[in-house]
Coordinates of C-alpha atoms and ligand atoms in Angstrom, one line a residue:
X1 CA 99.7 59.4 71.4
X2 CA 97.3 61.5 69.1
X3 CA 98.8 61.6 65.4
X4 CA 100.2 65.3 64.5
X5 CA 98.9 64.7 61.0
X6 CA 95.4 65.1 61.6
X7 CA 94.8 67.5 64.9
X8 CA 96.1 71.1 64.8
X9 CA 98.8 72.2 67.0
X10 CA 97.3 74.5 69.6
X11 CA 98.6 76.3 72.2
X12 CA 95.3 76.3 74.0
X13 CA 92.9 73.6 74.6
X14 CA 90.2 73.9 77.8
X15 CA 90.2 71.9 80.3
X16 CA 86.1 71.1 82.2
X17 CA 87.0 68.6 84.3
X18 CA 88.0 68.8 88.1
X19 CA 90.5 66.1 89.1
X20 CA 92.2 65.1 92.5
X21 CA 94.8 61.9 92.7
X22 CA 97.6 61.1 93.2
X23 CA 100.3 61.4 90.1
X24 CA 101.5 57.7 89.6
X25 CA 102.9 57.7 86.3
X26 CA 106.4 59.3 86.5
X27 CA 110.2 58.6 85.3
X28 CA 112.8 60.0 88.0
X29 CA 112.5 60.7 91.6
X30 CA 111.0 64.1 93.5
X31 CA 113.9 64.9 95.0
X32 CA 114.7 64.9 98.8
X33 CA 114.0 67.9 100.8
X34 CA 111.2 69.6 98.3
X35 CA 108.0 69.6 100.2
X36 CA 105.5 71.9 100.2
X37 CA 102.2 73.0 97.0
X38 CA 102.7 74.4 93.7
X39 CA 99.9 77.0 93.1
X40 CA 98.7 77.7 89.4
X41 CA 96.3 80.1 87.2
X42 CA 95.3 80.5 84.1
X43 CA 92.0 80.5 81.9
X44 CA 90.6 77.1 82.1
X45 CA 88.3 77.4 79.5
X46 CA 87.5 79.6 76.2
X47 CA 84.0 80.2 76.4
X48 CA 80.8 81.1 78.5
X49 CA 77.4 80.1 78.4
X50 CA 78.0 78.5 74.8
X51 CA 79.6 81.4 73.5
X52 CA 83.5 81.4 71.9
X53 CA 85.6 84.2 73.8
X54 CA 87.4 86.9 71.8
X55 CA 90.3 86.7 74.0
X56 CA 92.8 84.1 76.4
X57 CA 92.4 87.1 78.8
X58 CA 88.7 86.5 79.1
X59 CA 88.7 82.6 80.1
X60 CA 87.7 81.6 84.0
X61 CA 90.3 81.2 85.7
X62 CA 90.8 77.6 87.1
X63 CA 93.3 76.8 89.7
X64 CA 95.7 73.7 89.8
X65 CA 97.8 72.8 92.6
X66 CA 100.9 70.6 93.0
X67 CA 101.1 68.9 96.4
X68 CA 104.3 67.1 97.1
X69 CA 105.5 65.6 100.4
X70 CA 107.4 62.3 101.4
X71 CA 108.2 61.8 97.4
X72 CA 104.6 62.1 96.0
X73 CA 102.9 64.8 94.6
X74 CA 99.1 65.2 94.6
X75 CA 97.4 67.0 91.8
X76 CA 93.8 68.8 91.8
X77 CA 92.2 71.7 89.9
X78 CA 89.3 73.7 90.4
X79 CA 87.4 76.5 88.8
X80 CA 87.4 79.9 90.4
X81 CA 83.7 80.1 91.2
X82 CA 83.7 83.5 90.5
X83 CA 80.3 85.3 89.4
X84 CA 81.2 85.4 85.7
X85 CA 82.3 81.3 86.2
X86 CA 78.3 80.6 88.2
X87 CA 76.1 83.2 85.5
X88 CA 77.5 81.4 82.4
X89 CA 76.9 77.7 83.8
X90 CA 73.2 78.5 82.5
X91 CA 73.3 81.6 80.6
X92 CA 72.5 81.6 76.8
X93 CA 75.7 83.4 75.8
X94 CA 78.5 85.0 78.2
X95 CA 76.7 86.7 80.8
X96 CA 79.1 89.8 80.9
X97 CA 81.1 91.8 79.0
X98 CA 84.9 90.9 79.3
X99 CA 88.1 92.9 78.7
X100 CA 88.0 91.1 74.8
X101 CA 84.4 89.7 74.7
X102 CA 80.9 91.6 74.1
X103 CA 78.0 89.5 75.5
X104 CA 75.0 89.2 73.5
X105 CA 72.4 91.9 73.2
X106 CA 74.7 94.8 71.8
X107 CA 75.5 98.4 73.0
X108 CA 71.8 97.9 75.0
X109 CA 73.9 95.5 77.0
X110 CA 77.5 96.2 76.8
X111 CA 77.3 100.0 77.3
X112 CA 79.0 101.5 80.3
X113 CA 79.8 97.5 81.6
X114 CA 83.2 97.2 83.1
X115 CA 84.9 93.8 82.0
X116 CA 84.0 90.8 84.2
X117 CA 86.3 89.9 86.8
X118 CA 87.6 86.5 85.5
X119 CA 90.3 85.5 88.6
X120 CA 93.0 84.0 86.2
X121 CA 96.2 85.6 86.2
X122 CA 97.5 84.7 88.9
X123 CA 97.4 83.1 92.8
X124 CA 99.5 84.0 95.7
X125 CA 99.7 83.2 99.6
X126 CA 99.8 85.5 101.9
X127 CA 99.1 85.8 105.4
X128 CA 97.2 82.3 105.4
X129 CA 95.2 83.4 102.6
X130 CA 95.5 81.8 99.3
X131 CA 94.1 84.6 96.7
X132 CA 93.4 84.2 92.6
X133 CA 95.0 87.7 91.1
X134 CA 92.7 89.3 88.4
X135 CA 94.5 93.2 87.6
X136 CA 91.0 94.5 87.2
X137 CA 89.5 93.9 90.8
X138 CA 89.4 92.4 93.8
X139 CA 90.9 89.2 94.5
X140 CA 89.0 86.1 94.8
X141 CA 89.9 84.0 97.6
X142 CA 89.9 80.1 97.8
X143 CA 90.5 77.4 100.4
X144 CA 94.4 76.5 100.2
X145 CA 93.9 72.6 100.9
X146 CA 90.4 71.6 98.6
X147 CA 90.6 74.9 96.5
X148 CA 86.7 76.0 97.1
X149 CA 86.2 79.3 96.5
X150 CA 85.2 81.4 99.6
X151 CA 84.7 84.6 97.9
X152 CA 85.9 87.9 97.3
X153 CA 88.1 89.3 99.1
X154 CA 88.5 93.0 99.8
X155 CA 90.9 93.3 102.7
X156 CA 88.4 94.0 105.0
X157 CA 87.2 96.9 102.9
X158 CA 90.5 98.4 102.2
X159 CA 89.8 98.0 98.4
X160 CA 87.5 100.5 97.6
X161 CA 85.4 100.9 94.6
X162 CA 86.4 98.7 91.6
X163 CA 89.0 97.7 93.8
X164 CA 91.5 96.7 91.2
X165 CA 94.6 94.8 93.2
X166 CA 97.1 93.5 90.6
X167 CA 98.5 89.9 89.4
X168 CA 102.4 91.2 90.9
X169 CA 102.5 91.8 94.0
X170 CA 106.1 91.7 95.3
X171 CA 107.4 90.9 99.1
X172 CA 109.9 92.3 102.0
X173 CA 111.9 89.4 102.6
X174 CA 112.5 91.0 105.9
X175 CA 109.3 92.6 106.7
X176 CA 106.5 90.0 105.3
X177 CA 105.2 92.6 103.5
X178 CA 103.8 92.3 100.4
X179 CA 103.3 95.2 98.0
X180 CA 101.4 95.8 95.1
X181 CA 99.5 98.0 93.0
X182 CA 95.9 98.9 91.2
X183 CA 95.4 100.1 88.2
X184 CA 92.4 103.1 88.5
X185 CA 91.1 105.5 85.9
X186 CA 88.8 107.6 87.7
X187 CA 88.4 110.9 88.7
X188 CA 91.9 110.4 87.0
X189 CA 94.2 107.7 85.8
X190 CA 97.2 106.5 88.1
X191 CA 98.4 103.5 90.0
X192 CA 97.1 102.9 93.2
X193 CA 100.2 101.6 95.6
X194 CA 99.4 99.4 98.7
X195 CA 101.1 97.7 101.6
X196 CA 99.8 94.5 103.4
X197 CA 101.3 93.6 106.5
X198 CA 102.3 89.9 107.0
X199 CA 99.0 89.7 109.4
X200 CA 97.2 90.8 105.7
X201 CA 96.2 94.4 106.4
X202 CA 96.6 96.8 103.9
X203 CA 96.7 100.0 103.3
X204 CA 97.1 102.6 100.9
X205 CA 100.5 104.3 100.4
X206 CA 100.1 107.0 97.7
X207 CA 99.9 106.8 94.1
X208 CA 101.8 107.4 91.1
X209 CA 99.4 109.6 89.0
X210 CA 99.5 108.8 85.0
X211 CA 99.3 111.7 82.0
X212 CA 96.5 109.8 80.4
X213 CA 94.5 106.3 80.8
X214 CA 97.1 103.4 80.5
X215 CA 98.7 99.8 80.5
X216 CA 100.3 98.4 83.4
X217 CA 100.7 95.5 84.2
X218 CA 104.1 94.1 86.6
X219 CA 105.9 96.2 89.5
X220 CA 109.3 95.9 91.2
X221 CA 109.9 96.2 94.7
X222 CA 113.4 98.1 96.2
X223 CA 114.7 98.3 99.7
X224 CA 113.2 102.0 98.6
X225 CA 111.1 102.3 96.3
X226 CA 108.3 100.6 94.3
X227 CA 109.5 100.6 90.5
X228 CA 107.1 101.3 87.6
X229 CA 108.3 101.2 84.2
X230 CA 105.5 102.2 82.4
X231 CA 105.6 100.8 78.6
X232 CA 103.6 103.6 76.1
X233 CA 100.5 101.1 76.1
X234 CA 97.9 104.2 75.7
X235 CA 94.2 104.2 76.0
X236 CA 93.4 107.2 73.2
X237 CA 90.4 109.2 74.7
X238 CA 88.2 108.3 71.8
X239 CA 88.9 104.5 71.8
X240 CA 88.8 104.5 75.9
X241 CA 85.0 105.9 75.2
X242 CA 84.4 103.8 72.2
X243 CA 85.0 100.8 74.0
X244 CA 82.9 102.5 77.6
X245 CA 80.1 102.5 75.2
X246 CA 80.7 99.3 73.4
X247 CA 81.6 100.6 70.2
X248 CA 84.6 98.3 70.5
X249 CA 86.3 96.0 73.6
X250 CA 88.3 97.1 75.9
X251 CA 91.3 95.2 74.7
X252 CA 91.8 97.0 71.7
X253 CA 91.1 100.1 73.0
X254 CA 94.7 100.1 73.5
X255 CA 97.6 101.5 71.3
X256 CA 101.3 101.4 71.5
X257 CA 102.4 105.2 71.4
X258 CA 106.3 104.7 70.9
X259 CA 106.2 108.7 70.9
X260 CA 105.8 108.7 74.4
X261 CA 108.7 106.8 75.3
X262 CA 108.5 104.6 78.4
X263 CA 107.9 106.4 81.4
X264 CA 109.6 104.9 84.7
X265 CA 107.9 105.8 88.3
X266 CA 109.5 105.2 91.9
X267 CA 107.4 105.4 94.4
X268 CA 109.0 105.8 97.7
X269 CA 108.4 103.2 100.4
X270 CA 108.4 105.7 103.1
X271 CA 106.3 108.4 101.5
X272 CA 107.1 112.1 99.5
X273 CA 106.7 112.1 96.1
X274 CA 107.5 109.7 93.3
X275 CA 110.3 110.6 91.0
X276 CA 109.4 110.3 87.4
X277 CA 111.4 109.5 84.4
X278 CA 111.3 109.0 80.9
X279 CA 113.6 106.9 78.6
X280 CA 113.6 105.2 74.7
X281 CA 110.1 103.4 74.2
X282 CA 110.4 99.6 75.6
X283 CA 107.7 97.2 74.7
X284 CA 107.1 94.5 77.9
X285 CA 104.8 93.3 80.2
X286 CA 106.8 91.6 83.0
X287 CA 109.8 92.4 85.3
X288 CA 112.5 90.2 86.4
X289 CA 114.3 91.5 89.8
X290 CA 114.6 95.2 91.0
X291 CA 117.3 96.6 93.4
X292 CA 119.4 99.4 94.4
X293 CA 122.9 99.5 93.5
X294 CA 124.7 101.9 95.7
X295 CA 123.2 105.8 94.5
X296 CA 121.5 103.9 91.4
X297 CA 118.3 101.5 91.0
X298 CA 118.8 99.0 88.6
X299 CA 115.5 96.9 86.7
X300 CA 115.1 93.9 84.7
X301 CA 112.6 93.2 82.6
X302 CA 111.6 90.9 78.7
X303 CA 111.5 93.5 75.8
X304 CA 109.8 92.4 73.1
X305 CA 110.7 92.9 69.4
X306 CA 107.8 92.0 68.8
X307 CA 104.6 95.1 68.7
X308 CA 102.0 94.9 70.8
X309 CA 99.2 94.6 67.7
X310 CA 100.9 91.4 67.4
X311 CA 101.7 90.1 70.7
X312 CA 97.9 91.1 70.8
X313 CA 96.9 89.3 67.8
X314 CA 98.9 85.9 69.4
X315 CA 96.7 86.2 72.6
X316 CA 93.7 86.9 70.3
X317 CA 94.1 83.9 68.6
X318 CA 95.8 81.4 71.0
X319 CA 93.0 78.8 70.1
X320 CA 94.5 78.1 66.5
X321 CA 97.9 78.0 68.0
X322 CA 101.0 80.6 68.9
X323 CA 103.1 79.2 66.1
X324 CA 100.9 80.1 63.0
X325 CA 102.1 83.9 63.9
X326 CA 105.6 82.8 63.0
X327 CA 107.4 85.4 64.6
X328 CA 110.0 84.0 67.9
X329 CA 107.8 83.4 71.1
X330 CA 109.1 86.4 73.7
X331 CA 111.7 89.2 74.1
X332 CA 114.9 89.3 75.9
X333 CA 116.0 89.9 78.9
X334 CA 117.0 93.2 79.4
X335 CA 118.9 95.8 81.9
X336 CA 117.9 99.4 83.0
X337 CA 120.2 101.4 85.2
X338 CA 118.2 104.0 86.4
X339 CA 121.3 106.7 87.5
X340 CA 120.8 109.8 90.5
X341 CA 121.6 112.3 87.5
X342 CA 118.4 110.5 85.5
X343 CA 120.1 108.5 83.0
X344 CA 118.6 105.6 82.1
X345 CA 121.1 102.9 80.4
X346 CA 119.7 100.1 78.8
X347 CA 121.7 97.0 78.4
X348 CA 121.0 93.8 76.8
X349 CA 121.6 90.4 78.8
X350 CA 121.0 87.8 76.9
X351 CA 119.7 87.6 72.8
X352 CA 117.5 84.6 73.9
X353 CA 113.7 85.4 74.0
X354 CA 111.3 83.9 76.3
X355 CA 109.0 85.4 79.1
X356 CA 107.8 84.8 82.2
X357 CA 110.8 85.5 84.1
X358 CA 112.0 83.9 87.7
X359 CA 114.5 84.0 90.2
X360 CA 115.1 83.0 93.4
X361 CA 112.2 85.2 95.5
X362 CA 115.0 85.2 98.5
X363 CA 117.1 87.5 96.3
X364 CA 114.1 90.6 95.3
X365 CA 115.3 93.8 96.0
X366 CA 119.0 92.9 95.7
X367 CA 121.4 91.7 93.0
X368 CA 120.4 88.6 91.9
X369 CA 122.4 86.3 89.1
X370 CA 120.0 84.0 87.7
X371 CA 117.1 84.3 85.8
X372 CA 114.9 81.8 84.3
X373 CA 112.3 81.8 81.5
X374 CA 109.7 80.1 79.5
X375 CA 112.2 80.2 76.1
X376 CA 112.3 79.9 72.6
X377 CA 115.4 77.9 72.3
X378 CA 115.4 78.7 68.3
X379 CA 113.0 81.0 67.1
X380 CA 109.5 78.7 67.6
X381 CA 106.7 80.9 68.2
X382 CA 106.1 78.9 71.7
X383 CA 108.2 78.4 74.2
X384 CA 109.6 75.5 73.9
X385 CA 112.7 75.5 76.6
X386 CA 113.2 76.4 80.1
X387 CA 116.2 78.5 80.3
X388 CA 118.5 80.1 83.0
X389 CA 120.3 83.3 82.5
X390 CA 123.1 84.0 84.2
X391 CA 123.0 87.8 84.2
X392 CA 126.5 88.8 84.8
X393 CA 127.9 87.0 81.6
X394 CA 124.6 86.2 79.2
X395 CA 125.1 82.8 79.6
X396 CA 122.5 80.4 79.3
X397 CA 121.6 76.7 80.1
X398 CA 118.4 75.3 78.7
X399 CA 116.3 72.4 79.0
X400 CA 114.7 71.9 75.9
X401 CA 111.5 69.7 75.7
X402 CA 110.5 67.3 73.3
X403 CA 109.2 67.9 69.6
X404 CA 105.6 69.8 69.9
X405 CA 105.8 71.1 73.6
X406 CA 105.9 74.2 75.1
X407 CA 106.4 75.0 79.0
X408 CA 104.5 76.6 80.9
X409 CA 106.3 79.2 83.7
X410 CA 109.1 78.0 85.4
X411 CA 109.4 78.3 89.6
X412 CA 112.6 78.2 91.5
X413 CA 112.3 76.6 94.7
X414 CA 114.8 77.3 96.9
X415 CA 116.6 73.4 98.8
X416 CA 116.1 74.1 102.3
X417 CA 119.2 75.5 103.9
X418 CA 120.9 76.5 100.0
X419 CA 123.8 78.5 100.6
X420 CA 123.8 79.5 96.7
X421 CA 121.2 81.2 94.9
X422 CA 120.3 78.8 92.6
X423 CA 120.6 75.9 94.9
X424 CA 117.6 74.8 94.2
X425 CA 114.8 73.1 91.4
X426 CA 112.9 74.5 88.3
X427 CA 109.3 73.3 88.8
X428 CA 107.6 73.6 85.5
X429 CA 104.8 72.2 83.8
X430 CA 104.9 71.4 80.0
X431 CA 102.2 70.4 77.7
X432 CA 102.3 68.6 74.3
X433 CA 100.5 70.8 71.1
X434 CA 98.3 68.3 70.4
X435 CA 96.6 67.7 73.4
X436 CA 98.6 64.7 75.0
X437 CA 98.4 64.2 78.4
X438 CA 100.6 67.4 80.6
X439 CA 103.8 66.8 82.8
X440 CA 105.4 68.4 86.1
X441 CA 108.8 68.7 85.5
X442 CA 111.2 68.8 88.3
X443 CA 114.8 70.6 87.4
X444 CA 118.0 71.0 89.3
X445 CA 118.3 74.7 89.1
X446 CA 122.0 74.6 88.7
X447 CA 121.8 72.7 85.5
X448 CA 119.0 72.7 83.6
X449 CA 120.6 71.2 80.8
X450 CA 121.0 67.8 82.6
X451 CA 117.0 67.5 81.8
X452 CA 114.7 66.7 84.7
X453 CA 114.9 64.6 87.4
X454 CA 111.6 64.2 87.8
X455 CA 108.8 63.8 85.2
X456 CA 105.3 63.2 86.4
X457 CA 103.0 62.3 84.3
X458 CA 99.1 63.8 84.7
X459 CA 96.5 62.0 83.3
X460 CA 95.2 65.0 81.3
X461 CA 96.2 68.0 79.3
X462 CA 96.5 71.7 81.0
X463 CA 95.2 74.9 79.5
X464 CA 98.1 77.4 79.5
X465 CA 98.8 78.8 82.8
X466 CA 99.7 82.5 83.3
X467 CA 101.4 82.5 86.7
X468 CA 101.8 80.6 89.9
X469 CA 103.5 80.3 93.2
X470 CA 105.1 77.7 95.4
X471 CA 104.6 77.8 99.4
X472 CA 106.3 75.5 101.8
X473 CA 102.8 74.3 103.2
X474 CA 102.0 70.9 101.7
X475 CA 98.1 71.3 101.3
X476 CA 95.8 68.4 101.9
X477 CA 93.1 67.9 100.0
X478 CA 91.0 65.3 101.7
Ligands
FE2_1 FE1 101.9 88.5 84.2

C-alpha cells in the first residue's frame, strides 16, 4: 500500500507500460454466463515528446481490454499508435498542436493547426471493426484480439475532409444500425448526421445546421429522430480566430452563453427537415436514454451545477487531483419532455450527481428504468460510488468503494436470456488516488449495494478512462 501521508491524491496518473496476463489476484467469482471483452479508452499518458500537456483531453489514447471466458478474464492495454502517439516518441516537445496544448515554436508553428487527433474518448465495435472514437476526426481502427493499430479509418472514403465522426454513436436494436454525428465548422457550422449499416457503410443523412461555431458533444437515437440538445457552449468569433491563429487553444476558445438557452435539434431518421427548439440553458455533456412517448420525445441527460469554467478548470488540472476543486463530482440526472406543441418540461430524477450515464443498450430508443453512474455518494469531488437510478421513483442503490477511490464508468451487461432490464452486472473499473494497483469490479445490476461479486485485482494502476464498451466476442490475444 503507498502511505496517503506523503503522495498526493490524483485523479490521474499515466500509465507507459503495455501489459497482457492473465488477472490472478481476485476475491469472488466472475459469474456464470458473462463471457465476452470489455473495451476501454482514455488518455494513457499526460505528455508528448517530454512536454507536460495543458489538458486530460490532449493525452494519447491507450486502449485496455477485459477478456473473460470460462471464469477468467485476460487483461491487455495498448497505445493507439496514432500519428500524434509515433511523432512524439522522438520529438523534442509535442509534435502538434492539441485541442488544450501549443507545441513549441509559437504562432510560427501553431497558426492555422487543427488539434491533433489523439484517439481517446472512446472505442466501439461495429460491423467487425473495433474503432478508438476521437470527436474531432476520423476513427482509428485497431485489431480486436492483440489491439494493434491498423490505421485510420474513413469508411471507405465516406468521411470527407476533417472527417470528424464522434465518441456517441448510438444503435437500432432492430436494424444494426449505428448512428452518429460530426461536429464541422466550415463553410458553416452544423452537425454532420450519419448512418452505418450493420455491414459498416455509411452514409450521410442531412445535417442539423448551427447559428454560430459550437460544443457538442453526445446524441440520442429515437425510433424517429436523432436528438441534439445543444448546451450554449459557444465559440465567440474573436476567440474561435484567436485560437485559429494561436493566440490562445482551442479549449478555451469556448464560453458558456447561458443567454442562448439550450437549443434542442431532431433530426428525422427518414429525411425533411429537423425541428428546432429552444428551452432554459442546461449545462451537460452526456445523454442517458432517448425515446418517444406516444406524440412526445422524452431525453435524459447529467446537468451540471457546476459552470463549465470549472468543469474546465477540473479537466485542466486533473494531474493535481479532482478533489482540490471542492465542488461535488457531476450533475444529476435529469428529464426533458420535449411536447408536439414545443414545450419542453424539465424534471429532476434524482439529486444524486455523478456522470457517465448507462443503461441497458437493449432498451435505447424506448422507456428504460435504470440508469447507472459514476457517483458522488456525498459530495467528494470524484466519483466515488457506482449508482443505479431507478427513474420512475429517484431511487437509488449504490456501491460505494473504499476510502480514496474513484470508479471509472460503469457497463451493464445484459445475463444472456434476462427477462428484466437490469438482469444483468455492472462492470466497472476503480482506481485507488494514490496510485495502488486498479481493480475490475463485477456487480449484480439488481443490487449494487450488495458490493461486487467479483474483484480482480490488476497488477498496476489505470489512467482514467473516458468511455468503453462490452461485446459478446471474447478476444484472444495470443
Ligand atoms: Fe463522453
Amino acid at each position: 500500500m503507498s502511505d496517503p501521508g506523503t503522495l498526493p491524491a490524483r485523479d490521474y496518473i499515466p500509465l507507459y507500460d503495455e501489459f497482457d496476463y492473465t488477472v490472478d489476484e481476485f476475491e469472488g467469482a466472475l459469474p456464470e454466463g458473462l463471457r465476452g471483452t470489455m473495451y476501454r479508452n482514455g488518455p494513457g499518458k499526460m505528455e508528448a515528446g517530454g512536454q507536460a500537456l495543458g489538458h486530460l483531453f490532449d493525452g494519447d489514447g491507450m486502449l485496455s481490454m477485459y477478456a473473460i471466458s470460462d471464469g477468467t478474464m485476460r487483461f491487455r492495454n495498448r497505445f493507439v499508435r496514432t500519428k500524434h502517439y509515433r511523432n512524439s516518441l522522438g520529438s523534442g516537445g509535442a509534435p502538434y498542436r492539441a485541442l488544450g496544448t501549443m507545441r513549441p515554436g509559437g504562432l510560427l508553428t501553431n497558426a492555422l493547426q487543427f488539434p491533433a487527433n489523439v484517439a481517446n474518448t472512446s472505442v466501439t465495435m461495429h460491423a467487425g471493426k473495433l474503432l478508438a472514437l476521437w470527436e474531432g476526426g476520423r476513427p482509428t481502427e485497431l485489431d480486436p484480439d492483440t489491439l494493434e493499430t491498423v490505421g485510420v479509418h474513413d469508411f471507405d472514403g465516406g468521411l470527407k475532409w476533417i472527417g470528424a465522426f464522434s465518441a456517441h454513436p448510438k444503435w437500432d436494436n432492430r436494424t444494426g444500425e449505428m448512428f452518429n454525428f460530426g461536429l464541422a465548422m466550415f463553410p458553416r457550422p452544423g452537425l454532420a448526421c450519419y448512418r452505418v449499416d450493420r455491414a459498416g457503410r455509411l452514409s450521410g443523412m442531412g445535417r442539423l445546421d448551427l447559428p454560430s461555431p459550437m460544443f457538442n458533444h453526445d446524441m440520442g437515437l429515437t425510433d424517429r429522430h436523432l436528438v441534439f440538445v445543444i448546451a450554449p457552449l459557444v465559440f465567440p468569433i474573436g476567440k474561435f480566430l484567436g485560437a485559429g491563429f494561436a493566440l490562445r487553444n482551442f479549449i478555451d476558445a469556448i464560453d458558456y452563453d447561458a443567454r442562448r438557452g439550450t437549443m434542442i435539434g431532431l433530426v428525422p431518421r427518414d429525411g425533411g427537415r429537423p425541428r428546432i427548439l429552444h428551452t432554459d440553458p442546461l449545462m451537460h455533456l452526456h445523454l442517458a436514454n432517448t425515446y418517444e412517448d406516444g406524440a412526445d420525445t422524452v431525453v435524459e441527460l447529467v446537468n451540471y451545477e457546476a459552470s463549465w469554467e470549472q468543469l474546465n478548470g477540473q479537466l485542466s488540472n486533473v494531474q493535481d487531483g479532482l478533489a482540490q476543486e471542492g465542488s461535488p463530482y457531476g450533475g444529476k440526472l435529469t428529464r426533458l419532455r420535449i411536447t408536439p406543441t414545443d414545450r419542453v418540461i424539465h424534471e429532476n430524477v434524482s439529486d444524486l450527481t455523478g456522470d457517465f450515464p448507462g443503461y441497458n443498450r437493449a432498451y435505447t430508443s424506448r422507456r428504460n428504468r435504470f440508469v447507472y453512474l459514476a457517483a458522488s455518494a456525498d459530495g467528494t469531488a470524484y466519483p466515488n460510488a457506482i449508482a443505479k437510478i431507478d427513474n420512475e421513483n429517484g431511487k437509488e442503490s449504490l456501491h460505494r468503494l473504499p476510502e480514496d477511490t474513484f470508479a471509472h464508468e460503469p457497463i451493464f451487461v445484459p445475463r444472456p436470456d434476462a427477462a428484466a432490464e437490469d438482469d444483468g452486472w455492472l462492470l466497472a473499473v476503480t482506481q485507488n488516488r494514490f496510485g495502488d494497483p486498479a481493480a475490475m469490479l463485477v456487480l449484480d445490476a439488481r443490487d449494487p449495494e450488495a458490493g461486487p461479486v467479483y474483484r480482480g485485482r490488476l497488477r498496476h494502476h489505470m489512467p482514467l478512462t473516458f468511455h468503453g464498451t462490452f461485446t459478446p466476442r471474447v478476444a484472444h490475444p495470443a
